[in-house]
C-alpha cells in the first residue's frame, strides 16, 4: 500500500458504516493496522469498494468450542490439529470473526475435554499460530472438579496468549440432576468410556468435592495476580453470581436463570449467551432464551458457542425483530471486546485496530460476509 497524506494507506468507501453513534454513510480510513477515522480519502491510497454494503467492526468471539467438531466429528473419530484448526480458522474468517477465543475444556474426564487433550490443543494453537488469519486466543474452561489440573491451568496463565479463565461446574448437576440416558451416552462416548465406566468415574470425582472450594480460590487468586479475565459459566443462582463476583469473575457466562442474569445486570456486569440460541429461536437445552434476554438488556454479549456462523446471523435476526443495528452488532463486537478485556477493538473509531467486515445484507435473512480484515490485512474475500 502507498501512503497518502496523514499516513492513510487505504480507504473503504461507499458503504454504510456501523459506528457507536449509529449507521452512517462514509469512508473508513486506515493507516496500516489502525483505523484513522471516517472522512475523505486522499489521493494515492488503496480504495476498497463497499458500495451498497455494510462496513462493521469484526466479530469478537469470546467463547467458541465448535473446533471440537473439527477435531472429533464423531465419537472416537479424530483428525489432526493441523487439518482441524486451520479449517476452523477458515470458517471463522468467512463468518466475520476476526478475534477468536478457543474454548478449550480442562475436565476430569478423559477424551477431547481431558487435560491431555487440552495440552495437545493448546500446543497446536501455539504451533499453528503463523498459519492463522484470525487473531487467535485462548479461553480455558476449567472444570472446577478437575483438581489434578490446577497447577497446569495456572501454568497456562503465564503463556503467551493471556488466556481467559472460566469456572465451570458440570459435575454437581451430573450428581444432583443426572441427564437422561441418551445424554449420558453422549458424554461417555465423548470421553471414550462406556456408560458404566463414566458413571463410576463421576462417583470417584464427587468423593473429592470438599477439595473444590480451595481449588477455586487458588485458581482465582492466580488469575487476579496476573490480571487475567475471569468468567463464571452456567451460574444457577444469584448466590453463585455473588460468590464468583467476589473472586473477581465480573462476567456471567450462560447464566442459567433470569434472576441470575438480572443480578449481573443490576451490578453493571456483562452477561454472555449463545448466538445459536438467538438464531434457533430458543435454547437447545431449555434454558433462558437469548433473543428476548438481549432485548431486555439481560444479555450483553453473544458468542458462537458451538456454531461459528451464529454471531453474524444472530445480530441480523435481532435487527429483523426490531433492534437497532448498532445495538445488535455491539453484542458481537463492542461489548464482547470489553468483556474480553480488549479495548483496542470492537468499534469503528480513530485509533482502533482495523478489524473489519464488509457484509452484503441485501437478503436480510441471509447476510453474507464479502470481506474480512484483521489488523488492516484482508484475510477473506467472498463473491
XYZ file of C-alpha atoms in Angstrom:
383
model
C 0.000 0.000 0.000
C 1.139 3.535 -0.695
C 0.823 6.166 1.995
C -1.485 9.094 1.359
C -1.471 12.293 3.374
C -1.584 11.836 7.150
C -0.232 8.306 6.738
C -3.517 6.924 5.373
C -2.893 3.696 3.463
C -6.389 2.525 2.460
C -9.979 3.678 2.286
C -13.117 1.555 2.417
C -15.631 3.676 0.582
C -19.265 3.698 -0.469
C -20.580 1.606 2.406
C -22.925 2.118 5.330
C -20.656 2.219 8.358
C -21.681 0.790 11.739
C -20.342 3.262 14.317
C -21.029 3.669 18.041
C -23.290 6.610 17.182
C -25.279 4.790 14.506
C -25.073 3.706 10.885
C -23.633 6.435 8.659
C -22.642 6.791 5.015
C -18.925 7.331 4.836
C -15.410 6.249 4.002
C -13.417 4.347 6.618
C -9.779 5.429 6.546
C -6.999 3.047 7.523
C -3.402 3.666 8.454
C -1.690 0.291 8.425
C -3.159 -1.760 11.272
C -5.299 1.058 12.665
C -8.450 2.976 11.828
C -7.801 6.675 11.327
C -11.447 7.675 11.244
C -14.238 8.383 8.796
C -13.605 11.081 6.208
C -12.371 11.789 2.705
C -9.717 9.594 1.171
C -6.609 11.394 -0.069
C -5.183 10.664 -3.488
C -2.834 7.738 -3.922
C -4.261 5.300 -1.385
C -5.789 1.902 -1.981
C -9.551 2.201 -2.428
C -11.832 -0.660 -1.396
C -15.337 -0.587 -2.850
C -18.075 -1.333 -0.309
C -20.913 0.265 -2.261
C -24.315 -0.951 -1.120
C -22.848 -2.941 1.733
C -22.324 -2.646 5.452
C -18.911 -1.976 6.965
C -18.846 -3.210 10.561
C -16.342 -3.967 13.312
C -15.042 -7.529 13.181
C -16.758 -10.043 15.426
C -15.032 -10.779 18.743
C -15.945 -14.345 19.657
C -15.240 -14.697 23.361
C -16.271 -18.387 23.634
C -16.309 -20.902 20.819
C -15.812 -24.656 21.015
C -17.074 -25.735 17.582
C -13.461 -26.594 16.750
C -14.051 -29.763 18.789
C -16.310 -30.983 15.971
C -13.461 -30.440 13.536
C -11.103 -32.448 15.751
C -13.661 -35.163 16.553
C -16.643 -35.031 14.171
C -17.831 -38.391 15.501
C -17.042 -40.202 18.784
C -13.624 -41.869 18.589
C -13.047 -40.410 15.098
C -10.313 -37.762 15.192
C -8.393 -35.594 12.757
C -5.020 -33.908 13.157
C -4.920 -30.428 14.729
C -3.218 -29.151 11.574
C -6.253 -30.029 9.467
C -8.924 -29.295 12.067
C -7.683 -25.973 13.411
C -6.685 -24.402 10.095
C -10.116 -25.386 8.756
C -11.667 -23.750 11.818
C -9.739 -20.558 11.073
C -11.132 -20.535 7.524
C -14.684 -20.937 8.783
C -14.266 -18.126 11.281
C -12.974 -15.513 8.867
C -15.687 -16.384 6.328
C -18.260 -15.598 9.020
C -16.765 -12.270 10.086
C -14.942 -13.461 13.224
C -11.690 -11.507 13.485
C -10.812 -12.268 17.129
C -11.442 -15.802 18.347
C -11.104 -17.308 21.795
C -10.853 -21.082 21.524
C -12.866 -22.531 24.406
C -10.532 -25.349 25.485
C -12.092 -27.523 28.191
C -9.980 -28.894 31.027
C -12.119 -31.514 32.698
C -11.641 -34.569 34.901
C -12.953 -36.776 32.121
C -10.603 -38.284 29.537
C -11.014 -37.747 25.808
C -11.334 -34.473 23.936
C -12.121 -32.477 27.100
C -9.482 -34.029 29.307
C -6.231 -32.376 30.458
C -4.024 -34.253 27.995
C -6.222 -33.322 25.061
C -6.262 -29.716 26.289
C -2.463 -29.709 26.377
C -2.317 -31.035 22.807
C -4.802 -28.433 21.573
C -3.017 -25.551 23.289
C 0.350 -26.687 21.928
C -1.188 -26.970 18.459
C -2.704 -23.487 18.690
C 0.744 -22.120 19.560
C 2.495 -24.129 16.854
C -0.007 -23.215 14.134
C -0.276 -19.539 15.057
C 1.660 -18.381 11.932
C -0.919 -20.132 9.728
C -3.958 -18.457 11.271
C -5.555 -15.348 9.793
C -7.864 -14.633 12.721
C -6.401 -13.160 15.930
C -6.384 -16.465 17.827
C -6.572 -16.540 21.626
C -7.266 -18.983 24.426
C -10.256 -19.395 26.720
C -9.552 -22.073 29.327
C -12.770 -23.676 30.537
C -11.617 -25.223 33.811
C -13.968 -27.786 35.295
C -13.774 -26.999 39.000
C -13.685 -30.702 39.913
C -10.581 -31.220 37.739
C -8.476 -30.909 40.855
C -5.364 -32.573 39.486
C -5.199 -29.990 36.691
C -4.944 -26.898 38.921
C -1.178 -26.472 38.587
C -1.397 -26.982 34.833
C -4.133 -24.366 34.453
C -2.156 -21.842 36.486
C 0.905 -22.580 34.346
C -1.071 -21.823 31.183
C -1.928 -18.391 32.571
C 1.737 -17.478 32.045
C 1.642 -18.486 28.391
C 1.889 -16.045 25.502
C -1.856 -15.808 24.818
C -3.015 -14.240 28.147
C -5.960 -16.638 28.351
C -9.423 -16.011 29.679
C -10.189 -18.358 32.584
C -13.742 -19.634 33.063
C -15.023 -21.544 36.070
C -17.219 -24.472 35.003
C -19.073 -26.910 37.231
C -20.836 -29.562 35.200
C -20.148 -32.183 37.856
C -22.643 -31.113 40.516
C -25.594 -31.253 38.097
C -24.447 -34.694 36.918
C -24.862 -35.867 40.526
C -27.984 -33.953 41.633
C -29.923 -33.956 38.359
C -28.478 -36.721 36.183
C -29.115 -36.259 32.460
C -31.368 -38.632 30.526
C -29.746 -41.873 29.349
C -29.158 -40.693 25.775
C -27.288 -37.603 27.011
C -25.189 -39.691 29.404
C -24.301 -41.934 26.470
C -23.095 -38.888 24.507
C -20.915 -37.740 27.417
C -19.467 -41.213 27.882
C -18.711 -41.589 24.165
C -17.001 -38.193 24.100
C -14.754 -39.401 26.924
C -14.100 -42.729 25.201
C -15.740 -44.684 28.031
C -18.693 -46.974 28.477
C -21.639 -45.527 30.403
C -20.774 -47.717 33.406
C -17.135 -46.554 33.357
C -18.227 -42.927 33.032
C -20.646 -43.166 35.958
C -18.001 -44.829 38.127
C -15.598 -42.015 37.303
C -18.174 -39.366 38.264
C -18.646 -41.083 41.627
C -14.874 -41.066 42.258
C -14.623 -37.398 41.316
C -17.567 -36.492 43.557
C -15.836 -38.040 46.555
C -13.297 -35.170 46.414
C -15.926 -32.407 46.473
C -14.653 -30.949 49.755
C -11.399 -30.002 47.974
C -13.144 -27.947 45.296
C -13.688 -24.596 47.106
C -9.994 -24.258 47.955
C -9.029 -25.113 44.378
C -11.371 -22.430 43.039
C -9.877 -19.875 45.441
C -6.382 -20.803 44.311
C -7.124 -20.514 40.598
C -8.960 -17.231 41.129
C -6.079 -15.776 43.142
C -3.566 -16.775 40.451
C -5.744 -15.191 37.770
C -6.153 -11.951 39.703
C -2.393 -11.798 40.267
C -1.832 -11.963 36.521
C -4.676 -9.666 35.540
C -6.460 -12.459 33.658
C -10.097 -12.054 32.673
C -12.280 -14.365 34.773
C -15.696 -15.694 33.762
C -18.183 -17.842 35.657
C -20.040 -20.352 33.500
C -23.567 -21.761 33.954
C -24.299 -19.967 37.214
C -27.536 -21.341 38.619
C -28.374 -18.840 41.367
C -27.882 -15.255 42.446
C -25.756 -16.568 45.316
C -23.390 -18.166 42.814
C -23.130 -14.865 40.937
C -22.254 -13.106 44.186
C -19.703 -15.765 45.093
C -17.842 -15.615 41.780
C -18.046 -11.832 41.665
C -16.204 -11.750 44.991
C -13.486 -13.909 43.406
C -13.042 -11.475 40.509
C -15.303 -13.043 37.869
C -17.355 -9.997 36.964
C -18.912 -11.513 33.843
C -21.616 -14.184 33.933
C -21.315 -16.637 31.063
C -24.505 -18.524 30.228
C -26.434 -17.693 33.422
C -28.964 -20.459 33.936
C -31.803 -18.332 35.300
C -33.362 -14.965 34.622
C -32.753 -13.951 38.239
C -29.019 -14.608 37.892
C -28.856 -12.543 34.699
C -30.759 -9.724 36.400
C -28.309 -9.770 39.319
C -25.447 -9.324 36.856
C -27.298 -6.556 35.016
C -28.026 -4.682 38.243
C -24.310 -4.812 39.081
C -23.394 -3.424 35.655
C -21.768 -6.683 34.582
C -21.710 -8.368 31.206
C -23.815 -11.454 30.610
C -22.844 -13.820 27.789
C -25.319 -16.051 25.990
C -25.080 -18.191 22.891
C -25.762 -16.743 19.459
C -27.117 -20.144 18.269
C -29.858 -19.666 20.872
C -30.956 -16.487 19.043
C -30.699 -17.987 15.553
C -32.740 -21.053 16.531
C -35.325 -19.026 18.449
C -34.536 -20.519 21.839
C -32.160 -22.591 23.938
C -31.449 -26.143 22.784
C -31.469 -27.334 26.412
C -34.451 -25.429 27.772
C -32.555 -22.582 29.423
C -33.125 -18.827 29.085
C -33.971 -17.614 25.577
C -31.211 -15.290 24.395
C -33.242 -13.189 21.936
C -35.726 -11.800 24.474
C -32.899 -11.506 27.027
C -30.885 -9.330 24.623
C -33.877 -7.078 24.015
C -34.340 -6.661 27.778
C -30.670 -5.955 28.425
C -30.207 -9.250 30.274
C -27.732 -10.397 27.622
C -24.954 -8.013 26.601
C -22.670 -10.388 24.652
C -23.441 -13.105 22.124
C -20.869 -15.762 21.333
C -20.609 -18.568 18.792
C -20.714 -21.278 21.476
C -20.904 -24.384 19.269
C -21.607 -22.819 15.814
C -19.307 -20.255 14.203
C -21.836 -18.756 11.726
C -24.199 -17.904 14.593
C -22.962 -14.431 15.751
C -23.404 -12.925 12.280
C -26.870 -14.389 11.837
C -27.989 -13.691 15.404
C -27.251 -9.974 15.084
C -29.296 -9.714 11.903
C -32.160 -11.733 13.339
C -32.356 -9.256 16.224
C -32.421 -6.409 13.692
C -35.289 -8.073 11.828
C -37.102 -8.299 15.168
C -36.773 -4.574 15.794
C -33.400 -3.960 17.458
C -31.254 -1.150 16.083
C -28.335 -2.462 14.033
C -25.741 -0.643 16.127
C -27.138 -2.173 19.318
C -27.399 -5.660 17.840
C -23.894 -5.554 16.387
C -22.408 -4.338 19.682
C -23.405 -7.703 21.183
C -20.862 -9.443 18.945
C -18.258 -6.681 18.741
C -18.019 -3.744 21.157
C -19.435 -5.451 24.238
C -17.635 -8.698 23.504
C -14.295 -6.882 23.222
C -14.953 -5.099 26.508
C -15.838 -8.347 28.297
C -12.672 -9.938 26.907
C -10.502 -7.061 28.151
C -9.578 -5.886 24.645
C -10.158 -2.128 24.490
C -8.325 -1.754 21.161
C -11.083 -3.307 19.011
C -14.806 -3.801 18.643
C -15.836 -0.472 17.156
C -15.039 1.730 14.185
C -13.313 4.739 15.684
C -9.999 6.550 15.485
C -7.093 4.527 16.878
C -8.913 1.179 16.940
C -7.448 -1.902 15.282
C -8.583 -2.230 11.692
C -10.543 -5.433 12.344
C -13.427 -5.020 9.932
C -16.013 -6.944 7.950
C -17.901 -5.974 4.826
C -21.371 -7.522 4.677
C -23.873 -7.937 1.876
C -27.216 -7.575 3.668
C -29.379 -7.351 0.535
C -31.097 -10.545 1.755
C -31.811 -9.693 5.420
C -32.475 -13.347 6.294
C -29.127 -14.382 4.801
C -26.391 -11.796 5.475
C -23.137 -12.678 3.778
C -19.595 -11.613 4.609
C -17.820 -10.494 1.430
C -14.551 -9.389 3.058
C -12.817 -9.653 6.422
C -9.825 -7.611 7.603
C -7.609 -8.352 10.603
C -5.298 -5.510 11.676
C -5.782 -3.893 8.264
C -4.941 -7.019 6.249
C -7.589 -8.657 4.118
C -7.947 -12.277 5.233
C -11.137 -13.246 3.432
C -12.725 -12.336 0.115
C -16.121 -13.745 -0.807
C -18.099 -13.438 -4.008
